Coordinates of C-alpha atoms in Angstrom, one line a residue:
Chain N
M1 CA 15.1 72.5 1.3
S2 CA 18.7 71.8 2.0
D3 CA 18.5 72.9 5.6
P4 CA 17.0 69.7 7.0
V5 CA 19.6 67.7 5.0
S6 CA 22.5 69.8 6.2
A7 CA 21.0 69.7 9.7
A8 CA 20.9 66.0 9.5
A9 CA 24.4 65.8 8.3
A10 CA 25.6 68.0 11.1
V11 CA 23.8 65.8 13.7
F12 CA 25.4 62.7 12.1
Q13 CA 28.8 64.2 12.3
L14 CA 28.4 65.2 15.9
W15 CA 27.2 61.7 16.7
L16 CA 30.1 60.2 15.0
L17 CA 32.5 62.5 16.9
I18 CA 30.9 61.5 20.1
V19 CA 31.2 57.8 19.2
V20 CA 34.9 58.2 18.3
F21 CA 35.9 60.2 21.3
F22 CA 33.9 58.5 24.0
I23 CA 33.9 54.9 22.7
V24 CA 36.5 54.1 20.1
L25 CA 39.5 56.0 21.7
P26 CA 39.0 54.8 25.2
A27 CA 38.5 51.2 23.8
M28 CA 41.7 51.3 22.0
F29 CA 43.6 52.3 25.1
G30 CA 41.8 49.7 27.2
V31 CA 40.1 52.4 29.3
S32 CA 36.6 51.9 30.4
L33 CA 34.3 54.8 31.1
G34 CA 32.1 52.6 33.1
V35 CA 29.0 53.0 31.0
S36 CA 28.8 49.3 30.0
G37 CA 29.1 48.2 33.6
V38 CA 26.1 50.3 34.6
Y39 CA 24.2 49.1 31.5
I40 CA 24.7 45.5 32.5
Q41 CA 23.6 46.2 36.0
V42 CA 20.4 47.8 34.8
L43 CA 19.7 44.9 32.5
V44 CA 20.2 42.3 35.2
R45 CA 17.7 44.1 37.3
I46 CA 15.1 44.3 34.6
L47 CA 15.6 40.8 33.3
Q48 CA 15.0 39.4 36.8
V49 CA 11.4 39.7 36.0
R50 CA 11.0 36.0 36.0
L51 CA 8.2 34.4 34.2
P52 CA 6.7 30.9 34.5
G53 CA 8.8 29.3 31.8
Q54 CA 9.0 25.8 30.6
K55 CA 12.0 23.6 30.7
P56 CA 12.0 20.2 29.1
S57 CA 12.1 17.4 31.6
P58 CA 14.3 14.4 30.7
S59 CA 12.4 11.4 29.5
A60 CA 12.7 8.5 31.8
G61 CA 13.7 5.8 29.3
Q62 CA 13.4 2.2 30.1
R63 CA 16.6 0.3 30.5
S64 CA 15.3 -3.2 30.5
H65 CA 18.3 -5.1 29.4
D66 CA 17.8 -7.9 31.8
R67 CA 18.6 -10.5 29.3
A68 CA 18.7 -14.2 29.9
G69 CA 21.2 -14.8 27.2
E70 CA 18.6 -15.8 24.7
F71 CA 16.7 -14.1 22.0
S72 CA 13.0 -13.4 22.6
L73 CA 10.5 -11.5 20.5
S74 CA 10.4 -8.7 23.1
D75 CA 14.0 -7.8 22.3
A76 CA 12.9 -5.6 19.5
I77 CA 10.9 -3.5 22.0
Y78 CA 14.2 -2.3 23.6
F79 CA 15.5 -0.9 20.3
C80 CA 12.0 0.5 19.5
Q81 CA 11.9 2.4 22.8
K82 CA 15.4 3.9 22.2
G83 CA 14.5 4.8 18.7
L84 CA 11.3 6.6 19.7
E85 CA 13.0 8.4 22.5
S86 CA 15.6 9.7 20.0
I87 CA 12.9 10.9 17.7
V88 CA 11.3 12.9 20.5
E89 CA 14.5 14.4 21.7
D90 CA 18.1 13.6 20.8
Q91 CA 21.4 14.8 22.1
V92 CA 22.9 15.9 18.8
T93 CA 20.3 18.0 17.0
Q94 CA 19.6 19.9 20.1
C95 CA 23.3 20.9 20.2
F96 CA 22.7 22.8 17.0
S97 CA 19.7 24.8 18.0
S98 CA 19.7 27.7 20.4
E99 CA 19.6 27.1 24.0
E100 CA 16.3 27.4 25.7
L101 CA 15.9 29.9 28.5
A102 CA 14.2 29.3 31.8
S103 CA 12.6 32.7 31.6
W104 CA 12.1 35.0 28.7
N105 CA 14.7 37.8 28.3
L106 CA 12.4 40.1 26.3
L107 CA 13.9 39.3 22.9
T108 CA 11.3 38.1 20.4
R109 CA 13.7 35.6 18.9
T110 CA 13.9 33.6 22.2
N111 CA 10.1 33.6 22.6
Q112 CA 9.4 30.1 21.6
N113 CA 6.9 28.7 24.1
F114 CA 5.7 31.7 26.0
Q115 CA 2.4 33.1 25.3
Y116 CA 1.1 36.6 26.1
I117 CA 1.6 37.2 29.8
S118 CA 0.8 40.7 30.7
L119 CA 0.5 44.2 29.5
R120 CA 3.4 45.4 31.6
L121 CA 5.6 42.9 30.0
T122 CA 4.5 43.9 26.5
I123 CA 5.4 47.5 27.3
F124 CA 8.8 46.5 28.5
W125 CA 9.3 44.5 25.3
L126 CA 8.3 47.4 23.1
L127 CA 10.7 49.7 25.0
G128 CA 13.3 47.1 24.5
V129 CA 12.8 46.9 20.8
F130 CA 13.0 50.7 20.6
V131 CA 16.2 50.8 22.6
R132 CA 17.8 48.0 20.8
Y133 CA 17.0 48.8 17.3
G134 CA 16.8 52.5 17.5
F135 CA 19.8 53.3 19.7
L136 CA 22.1 50.3 20.2
L137 CA 22.1 48.9 16.7
P138 CA 23.2 51.9 14.8
L139 CA 25.8 52.6 17.4
R140 CA 27.2 49.1 17.2
V141 CA 27.2 49.0 13.5
A142 CA 29.2 52.2 13.4
L143 CA 31.7 50.7 15.9
A144 CA 32.0 47.5 13.9
V145 CA 32.6 49.4 10.7
I146 CA 35.2 51.6 12.4
G147 CA 36.9 48.6 14.0
L148 CA 37.1 46.5 10.9
S149 CA 38.3 49.4 8.7
W150 CA 40.9 50.2 11.2
L151 CA 42.0 46.6 11.2
M152 CA 42.4 46.5 7.4
L153 CA 44.0 49.8 7.2
G154 CA 46.4 49.2 10.1
T155 CA 47.5 45.7 9.1
T156 CA 48.1 46.8 5.5
V157 CA 50.2 49.7 6.7
V158 CA 52.2 47.6 9.1
G159 CA 52.6 45.0 6.4
F160 CA 54.8 47.4 4.5
L161 CA 57.4 47.5 7.3
P162 CA 60.4 45.2 7.2
E163 CA 60.4 42.3 9.6
S164 CA 61.5 43.5 13.0
S165 CA 60.4 43.5 16.6
V166 CA 58.8 46.9 16.0
K167 CA 56.7 45.5 13.3
N168 CA 55.5 42.7 15.6
W169 CA 54.7 45.1 18.4
L170 CA 52.8 47.4 16.0
S171 CA 51.0 44.5 14.6
E172 CA 49.9 43.3 18.0
L173 CA 48.8 46.8 18.8
V174 CA 46.7 47.1 15.7
H175 CA 45.0 43.7 16.3
L176 CA 44.4 44.4 19.9
T177 CA 42.9 47.8 19.4
C178 CA 40.7 46.6 16.6
Y179 CA 39.3 43.7 18.7
R180 CA 38.7 46.1 21.6
I181 CA 36.6 48.3 19.3
C182 CA 34.7 45.3 18.0
A183 CA 34.0 44.1 21.5
R184 CA 32.5 47.5 22.3
G185 CA 30.6 47.1 19.1
L186 CA 28.9 44.1 20.6
S187 CA 28.5 45.5 24.1
A188 CA 30.6 42.6 25.2
T189 CA 31.4 42.3 28.9
I190 CA 34.2 39.7 29.2
H191 CA 35.3 38.2 32.5
Y192 CA 38.7 36.6 32.3
H193 CA 39.5 34.0 35.0
N194 CA 42.9 32.6 35.8
K195 CA 44.9 35.0 33.7
E196 CA 48.1 33.4 34.9
N197 CA 47.3 30.5 32.6
R198 CA 47.2 32.7 29.5
P199 CA 48.5 31.0 26.4
Q200 CA 52.2 31.6 25.8
K201 CA 54.1 32.0 22.6
G202 CA 54.8 28.7 20.8
G203 CA 51.8 27.1 22.3
I204 CA 48.4 26.1 21.0
C205 CA 45.2 27.5 22.4
V206 CA 42.1 25.3 22.1
A207 CA 38.6 26.4 23.0
N208 CA 35.0 25.4 22.6
H209 CA 33.4 27.0 19.6
T210 CA 30.1 28.7 19.7
T211 CA 30.3 31.6 17.2
P212 CA 32.9 33.5 15.2
I213 CA 32.8 36.1 17.9
D214 CA 34.8 33.7 20.1
V215 CA 37.8 35.1 18.2
V216 CA 37.0 38.7 19.3
I217 CA 36.4 37.5 22.8
L218 CA 39.8 35.8 23.1
A219 CA 41.8 38.3 21.2
N220 CA 40.8 41.1 23.5
D221 CA 43.2 39.7 26.0
G222 CA 46.1 38.6 23.9
C223 CA 47.4 38.1 20.4
Y224 CA 46.9 34.8 18.6
A225 CA 47.7 33.4 15.3
M226 CA 44.5 32.3 13.7
V227 CA 44.0 29.1 11.8
G228 CA 41.2 28.6 9.4
Q229 CA 39.8 28.4 6.0
I230 CA 40.0 31.3 3.7
H231 CA 36.4 32.5 3.1
R232 CA 34.9 34.4 0.3
G233 CA 33.5 37.8 0.5
L234 CA 34.1 40.2 3.4
M235 CA 35.6 37.6 5.7
G236 CA 38.2 36.7 3.0
V237 CA 39.2 40.4 2.5
I238 CA 39.7 40.8 6.3
Q239 CA 41.7 37.5 6.5
R240 CA 44.0 38.5 3.6
S241 CA 44.8 41.9 5.1
M242 CA 45.3 40.4 8.6
V243 CA 48.0 38.0 7.3
R244 CA 50.1 40.9 6.0
S245 CA 51.2 42.0 9.4
C246 CA 51.2 38.8 11.4
P247 CA 51.7 35.1 10.4
H248 CA 48.2 33.7 10.6
I249 CA 47.6 30.3 9.1
W250 CA 44.9 30.4 6.4
F251 CA 44.2 27.4 4.3
E252 CA 42.4 27.1 1.0
R253 CA 39.4 24.8 1.2
S254 CA 41.2 22.1 -0.8
E255 CA 44.2 22.1 1.5
M256 CA 42.0 21.6 4.5
K257 CA 41.2 18.1 3.3
D258 CA 44.9 17.2 3.4
R259 CA 45.4 16.6 7.1
H260 CA 49.0 16.0 6.6
A261 CA 49.6 19.4 5.1
V262 CA 47.6 21.0 7.9
T263 CA 49.5 19.3 10.6
S264 CA 52.9 20.1 9.1
R265 CA 52.1 23.8 8.8
L266 CA 50.9 23.9 12.3
R267 CA 54.0 22.1 13.5
A268 CA 56.3 24.5 11.6
H269 CA 54.6 27.4 13.3
V270 CA 54.8 26.0 16.8
S271 CA 58.4 24.9 16.6
A272 CA 59.5 28.5 16.0
R273 CA 58.9 29.2 19.6
T274 CA 58.8 33.0 19.1
K275 CA 55.6 32.9 17.2
L276 CA 52.2 33.8 18.6
P277 CA 50.1 31.0 20.1
I278 CA 47.8 29.4 17.6
L279 CA 44.1 29.6 18.2
I280 CA 42.2 26.5 17.2
F281 CA 38.6 25.3 17.7
P282 CA 38.9 21.5 17.5
E283 CA 35.1 20.9 17.3
G284 CA 35.2 22.1 13.8
T285 CA 31.8 23.7 13.9
C286 CA 29.7 26.0 16.0
V287 CA 27.8 24.4 18.8
N288 CA 25.2 26.0 20.9
N289 CA 27.3 26.4 24.1
T290 CA 25.4 23.9 26.2
S291 CA 27.7 21.0 25.3
V292 CA 31.1 20.3 23.9
L293 CA 31.3 17.9 21.0
M294 CA 34.2 15.7 19.9
F295 CA 37.5 17.4 19.5
K296 CA 39.2 16.5 16.2
K297 CA 42.5 15.0 17.0
G298 CA 44.5 16.9 14.2
S299 CA 45.6 19.8 16.4
F300 CA 46.6 17.4 19.2
E301 CA 49.1 15.6 17.0
V302 CA 51.3 18.7 16.6
R303 CA 53.2 18.0 19.9
G304 CA 53.0 21.5 21.3
T305 CA 51.8 22.6 24.7
I306 CA 48.0 22.8 24.7
H307 CA 46.4 25.7 26.6
P308 CA 42.7 24.9 27.0
V309 CA 40.2 27.7 27.3
A310 CA 36.6 27.4 28.3
I311 CA 34.1 30.0 27.0
K312 CA 30.6 30.3 28.3
Y313 CA 28.1 32.9 27.2
D314 CA 25.4 34.1 29.4
P315 CA 22.2 33.3 27.5
R316 CA 20.1 35.9 29.3
F317 CA 21.6 38.8 27.4
G318 CA 21.6 37.4 23.9
D319 CA 21.9 34.1 22.1
A320 CA 25.5 34.0 20.8
F321 CA 25.2 30.7 18.9
W322 CA 25.7 31.0 15.2
N323 CA 23.4 28.5 13.5
S324 CA 25.1 28.6 10.1
T325 CA 22.5 26.5 8.5
K326 CA 19.8 29.1 9.4
Y327 CA 21.6 32.4 9.3
N328 CA 24.4 33.7 7.1
M329 CA 27.2 35.8 8.6
V330 CA 25.6 39.2 8.0
S331 CA 22.2 38.4 9.4
Y332 CA 23.9 36.7 12.3
L333 CA 25.9 39.8 13.1
L334 CA 22.8 42.0 12.9
R335 CA 21.1 39.7 15.4
M336 CA 24.1 39.9 17.7
M337 CA 24.2 43.7 17.5
S338 CA 20.5 44.0 18.3
S339 CA 20.7 41.8 21.4
W340 CA 21.0 43.3 24.8
A341 CA 24.6 42.6 25.3
I342 CA 27.1 39.7 25.3
V343 CA 28.3 38.7 28.7
V344 CA 30.9 36.0 28.6
N345 CA 33.1 34.1 31.0
V346 CA 36.5 33.0 29.8
W347 CA 38.5 30.5 31.9
Y348 CA 42.1 29.9 31.2
L349 CA 43.0 26.3 32.2
P350 CA 46.5 25.2 33.1
P351 CA 48.5 23.9 30.1
M352 CA 48.3 20.3 29.2
T353 CA 50.7 18.1 27.2
I354 CA 50.3 14.6 25.7
Q355 CA 51.4 11.9 28.1
A356 CA 53.6 8.9 27.3
G357 CA 51.6 6.1 25.7
E358 CA 48.6 8.3 25.1
D359 CA 47.3 8.7 21.5
A360 CA 46.1 11.9 20.0
A361 CA 42.4 11.0 20.2
H362 CA 42.6 10.2 23.9
F363 CA 44.5 13.4 24.6
A364 CA 41.9 15.3 22.7
S365 CA 39.2 13.7 24.8
R366 CA 41.0 14.5 28.0
V367 CA 41.3 18.2 27.1
K368 CA 37.7 18.3 26.1
S369 CA 36.6 17.0 29.4
A370 CA 38.6 19.5 31.2
I371 CA 37.1 22.3 29.2
A372 CA 33.6 21.0 29.6
R373 CA 34.0 20.7 33.4
R374 CA 35.3 24.2 33.8
G375 CA 32.7 25.8 31.6
G376 CA 29.8 23.9 33.0
L377 CA 29.0 22.3 29.7
L378 CA 27.9 18.8 28.8
D379 CA 30.7 16.5 27.6
L380 CA 29.4 14.6 24.5
A381 CA 31.3 12.2 22.3
W382 CA 29.4 12.9 19.2
D383 CA 31.2 14.4 16.2
G384 CA 30.4 18.0 15.2
G385 CA 30.5 16.9 11.6
L386 CA 27.1 15.3 12.2
K387 CA 25.6 18.8 11.8
R388 CA 26.0 18.3 8.1
G389 CA 27.0 14.7 7.5
K390 CA 25.7 11.3 8.2
V391 CA 26.8 9.2 11.2
K392 CA 29.3 6.5 10.4
D393 CA 28.2 2.9 10.0
C394 CA 30.7 1.7 12.6
F395 CA 28.5 3.1 15.4
R396 CA 25.6 1.0 14.3
E397 CA 27.8 -2.0 14.0
E398 CA 28.9 -1.4 17.6
Q399 CA 25.3 -1.5 18.7
Q400 CA 24.8 -4.7 16.8
K401 CA 27.8 -6.3 18.4
L402 CA 26.7 -5.3 21.9
Y403 CA 23.3 -6.9 21.3
S404 CA 24.8 -10.0 19.8
S405 CA 27.0 -10.6 22.8
T406 CA 23.9 -10.7 25.0
V407 CA 22.1 -13.2 22.8
V408 CA 24.8 -15.8 22.5
Q409 CA 25.7 -15.8 26.2
N410 CA 24.3 -19.2 26.9
G411 CA 25.2 -20.8 23.6
I412 CA 22.9 -21.9 20.9
E413 CA 21.3 -25.3 20.7
P414 CA 21.7 -27.1 17.4
P415 CA 18.5 -27.1 15.2
G416 CA 15.7 -29.5 16.0
S417 CA 16.6 -30.1 19.6
S418 CA 14.6 -29.1 22.6
R419 CA 16.0 -27.4 25.7
N420 CA 18.1 -30.5 26.6
P421 CA 21.9 -30.2 26.1
P422 CA 23.1 -32.1 23.0
E423 CA 23.7 -35.8 23.6
E424 CA 27.1 -37.3 23.3
E425 CA 27.4 -39.5 20.2
Chain A
M1 CA 12.3 32.8 -1.2
G2 CA 9.6 30.3 -2.0
S3 CA 6.5 29.7 0.1
R4 CA 6.9 28.4 3.6
A5 CA 4.3 26.1 5.1
S6 CA 2.4 27.8 7.9
T7 CA 4.4 27.2 11.0
L8 CA 1.5 28.0 13.3
L9 CA -0.6 25.1 14.5
R10 CA -4.3 26.1 14.6
E11 CA -6.3 25.6 17.7
E12 CA -8.8 23.4 15.9
E13 CA -6.0 21.1 14.8
I14 CA -4.7 20.9 18.3
E15 CA -8.1 19.9 19.6
E16 CA -8.5 17.2 17.0
I17 CA -5.1 15.8 17.7
K18 CA -5.9 15.9 21.4
K19 CA -9.1 13.9 20.9
E20 CA -7.4 11.4 18.7
T21 CA -4.2 10.8 20.6
G22 CA -4.9 11.9 24.1
F23 CA -1.8 14.2 24.3
S24 CA -2.2 17.4 26.3
H25 CA -2.1 20.9 24.7
S26 CA 1.4 21.7 25.9
Q27 CA 2.7 18.3 24.8
I28 CA 1.3 18.8 21.3
T29 CA 2.9 22.3 20.9
R30 CA 6.2 21.0 22.1
L31 CA 6.1 18.0 19.8
Y32 CA 5.1 20.4 17.0
S33 CA 8.2 22.4 17.5
R34 CA 10.2 19.2 17.5
F35 CA 8.5 18.2 14.2
T36 CA 9.3 21.5 12.6
S37 CA 12.9 21.3 13.7
L38 CA 13.2 17.9 12.0
D39 CA 11.5 19.2 8.9
K40 CA 14.5 20.5 7.1
G41 CA 12.6 21.0 3.8
E42 CA 10.0 23.2 5.6
N43 CA 7.1 21.8 3.7
G44 CA 5.1 20.5 6.7
T45 CA 5.9 16.9 6.2
L46 CA 8.8 14.6 7.2
S47 CA 10.5 12.2 4.8
R48 CA 12.5 9.1 5.7
E49 CA 15.7 11.2 5.2
D50 CA 14.5 13.6 7.9
F51 CA 14.4 10.8 10.4
Q52 CA 17.7 9.4 9.2
R53 CA 19.3 12.6 10.1
I54 CA 18.9 11.9 13.8
P55 CA 22.2 10.3 14.7
E56 CA 20.9 8.2 17.6
L57 CA 18.2 6.8 15.3
A58 CA 20.6 6.2 12.4
I59 CA 22.8 4.0 14.6
N60 CA 19.8 2.1 16.0
P61 CA 19.9 -1.4 14.5
L62 CA 16.1 -1.3 14.0
G63 CA 16.2 2.3 12.9
D64 CA 14.7 1.6 9.5
R65 CA 11.9 -0.5 10.9
I66 CA 11.0 2.2 13.4
I67 CA 11.0 4.9 10.7
N68 CA 8.9 2.6 8.5
A69 CA 6.2 2.6 11.3
F70 CA 5.6 6.3 10.6
F71 CA 4.8 5.6 7.0
P72 CA 2.0 3.1 7.3
D73 CA 0.5 3.3 3.8
G74 CA 3.7 3.1 1.9
E75 CA 3.8 6.8 1.3
D76 CA 7.0 8.9 1.4
Q77 CA 5.9 11.8 3.6
V78 CA 4.2 12.0 6.9
N79 CA 2.4 15.0 8.2
F80 CA 2.1 16.2 11.8
R81 CA -1.1 14.3 12.4
G82 CA 0.5 11.0 11.3
F83 CA 3.5 11.8 13.3
M84 CA 1.4 12.3 16.4
R85 CA -0.7 9.2 15.7
T86 CA 2.4 7.1 15.7
L87 CA 3.9 8.7 18.8
A88 CA 0.6 8.3 20.6
H89 CA 1.3 4.6 20.9
F90 CA 4.0 5.4 23.4
R91 CA 2.0 7.5 25.7
P92 CA 2.1 6.1 29.2
V93 CA -1.0 4.2 30.1
E94 CA -1.4 6.0 33.4
D95 CA -2.0 9.3 31.5
N96 CA -5.3 7.9 30.3
E97 CA -6.9 8.5 33.6
K98 CA -6.2 12.2 33.2
N99 CA -7.9 12.6 29.9
K100 CA -11.4 11.3 29.4
N101 CA -11.5 9.4 26.2
L102 CA -14.4 10.9 24.4
S103 CA -14.6 8.3 21.6
N104 CA -15.5 4.7 22.0
T105 CA -12.6 3.4 20.2
E106 CA -9.6 1.9 22.0
P107 CA -7.0 4.5 22.8
L108 CA -3.9 4.4 20.7
N109 CA -1.7 3.6 23.7
S110 CA -3.6 0.5 24.9
R111 CA -1.7 -2.6 25.5
T112 CA -3.0 -4.3 22.4
N113 CA -2.1 -1.3 20.2
K114 CA 1.4 -1.2 21.7
L115 CA 1.8 -4.9 21.0
H116 CA 0.6 -4.4 17.5
F117 CA 3.3 -1.7 17.0
A118 CA 5.9 -4.2 18.1
F119 CA 4.4 -6.9 16.0
Q120 CA 4.7 -4.7 12.9
L121 CA 8.4 -4.3 13.5
Y122 CA 8.8 -7.9 12.6
D123 CA 6.0 -8.2 10.0
L124 CA 7.9 -6.7 7.0
D125 CA 5.2 -7.3 4.3
R126 CA 2.3 -6.4 6.6
D127 CA 0.4 -9.6 6.0
D128 CA -0.4 -10.0 9.7
K129 CA 2.0 -12.9 10.2
I130 CA 5.7 -13.1 10.9
S131 CA 7.2 -15.7 8.6
R132 CA 10.5 -17.4 9.3
D133 CA 12.1 -15.4 6.6
E134 CA 10.9 -12.1 8.1
L135 CA 12.1 -13.1 11.5
L136 CA 15.5 -13.9 10.1
Q137 CA 15.7 -10.6 8.4
V138 CA 14.9 -8.6 11.5
L139 CA 17.3 -10.8 13.6
R140 CA 20.0 -10.0 11.0
M141 CA 19.3 -6.3 11.5
M142 CA 19.7 -6.6 15.2
V143 CA 22.9 -8.7 15.3
G144 CA 24.8 -7.5 12.3
V145 CA 27.6 -9.7 11.2
N146 CA 28.3 -11.1 14.6
I147 CA 26.2 -14.3 14.4
S148 CA 26.4 -16.9 11.7
D149 CA 23.6 -17.9 9.4
E150 CA 23.2 -21.3 11.0
Q151 CA 23.0 -20.0 14.5
L152 CA 20.6 -17.3 13.5
G153 CA 18.5 -19.9 11.7
S154 CA 18.3 -22.0 14.8
I155 CA 17.3 -19.0 16.9
A156 CA 14.5 -18.3 14.5
D157 CA 13.4 -21.9 14.4
R158 CA 13.3 -22.1 18.2
T159 CA 11.3 -18.9 18.5
I160 CA 8.7 -19.9 16.0
Q161 CA 8.5 -23.4 17.5
E162 CA 7.7 -21.9 20.9
A163 CA 5.2 -19.4 19.6
D164 CA 3.4 -21.2 16.9
T165 CA 0.4 -22.9 18.3
N166 CA -1.6 -23.6 15.1
G167 CA 1.3 -25.1 13.3
D168 CA 1.4 -22.9 10.2
G169 CA 5.0 -22.1 10.6
C170 CA 4.3 -18.4 11.1
I171 CA 3.5 -16.2 14.1
S172 CA 0.2 -14.5 14.0
F173 CA -0.7 -11.5 16.1
T174 CA -2.7 -13.6 18.5
E175 CA 0.3 -16.0 19.0
F176 CA 2.5 -12.9 19.4
I177 CA 0.3 -11.5 22.2
K178 CA 0.4 -14.9 23.9
V179 CA 4.3 -15.0 23.8
L180 CA 4.5 -11.5 25.3
E181 CA 1.8 -11.9 27.9
K182 CA 4.2 -11.8 30.8
V183 CA 6.1 -8.8 29.4
D184 CA 5.3 -5.4 30.9
V185 CA 4.6 -3.8 27.6
E186 CA 2.9 -0.8 29.1
Q187 CA 6.0 0.2 30.9
K188 CA 8.6 -0.8 28.3
M189 CA 6.9 1.0 25.5
S190 CA 6.2 4.3 27.2
I191 CA 8.0 7.6 26.9
R192 CA 7.6 10.3 29.5
F193 CA 6.5 13.2 27.4
L194 CA 6.7 16.3 29.5
H195 CA 3.4 17.9 30.6

């Protein structure tokens, strides 16, 4: 009876050995065996099976603001029209749901509006399910576990060393190798562009935020000091071990509210020009990678050199967006690991600094536009906090002010008079 | 885990909505997925809060009046049928040629029905007339704090004076239609829903 068990154990050990030797070790040394490249080529060929998909066409809203400077009962119709348009489709909520595809990529989860097309496609899909869940997922989970354990083990060991350049070098090595393993664990193919603009020590790297995996993507090509909130659970454990070897900036949730404290800590880190560049996501929340939302100005008040980075995921291979209201971290990672692959383009933009006479909010907006342009994303002014919170009243007041200015253009007649101008007394 | 309302729209329901509102099959399914994405409570109905969560609607000065139009009987929840019935008012009139209207009743997106929708934005207590007080309230919503009470009062007085033909100091629906007879309501109250 023990034979099948021992046979299974032997197979598992063999599989693990193969994984370590052919994937983990080459990954750590940055060597590629070329398998991923071939895989991606095959995928692209298969997924070129284009289907008649549906893309939403923009609604042609009326812009009848041809006012004569007086109020008329039809004015309400303008607001009514705008309101109904936003009910049917609005800019903000669609930022927080996954991007729609022009054609199906054989993942059930992206199959929203497509009905049954053909038998051939269904067979492809079934094959896909088998490959993804039966083969790729266990492989990737194993890699992720290995990678994270290595990170925790390595950083703890390095943490025991006294402060020295050797320690820093070792710490960077541990981080880099871990992230490389994790990237393999996601079948991530990353294309870095403009590497000459890579963030330097003492600078601040800002990027658009789509998923926690952004960190893995960026850290594959350099070492960063992370900034963020200490989480509970597995994330918290990882964060705490990371900070032993390298000065990451983790905040307690209560501290995050105190913007002054946050800014001063960041400033202290940046002014010591030998420290690793800080990695910040100024949107403050995950967005679905079709647009860039308002950049919070906190990180732009720190007076360091800003290195903008644009990250764009290719949605054909998997939906990278983390909808935190819908999925928790673990189910999100499982979804990621059962997608086809993650193909991502990273553009390093030239460094930017705040100009004389410019305030932080304007600087933030300038950086945001640069990132949006480079990544081919929509540049929206809405606040990412709208995912969870309500919009501020001042925006409604702005709308009211705009309307009022059109109504009182021609002045108001005193009550009781007709259209004639008031007579002189 | 709780029970989730069925997220699939049955074919019979789609047919019924098609007959009642004139939307096409694909328009209905697309609007259904929009409905479910707004329905955070996942109970098959939308509440006023669900609408308020749309930022562009929350900053609209008449946002509350528009949301109110979805809850005609003073209830707190609107289901998908009610949602579609209200949206149907904004179907472009040209689309009517494409679908034969099987029933004899006036389509929801006729000029009169569109005008009635606009009328109800002003008619706060639903007594089929717009009183001076109601007009003032709606005006106040649109202009905020930027116009004084006196000025607003005179705007309201002038508007009622021009519209009121039977001298009762209020604007009835017929008088409302008369005032807006030159306004291209069919075009201004239409949304291009995709096909």
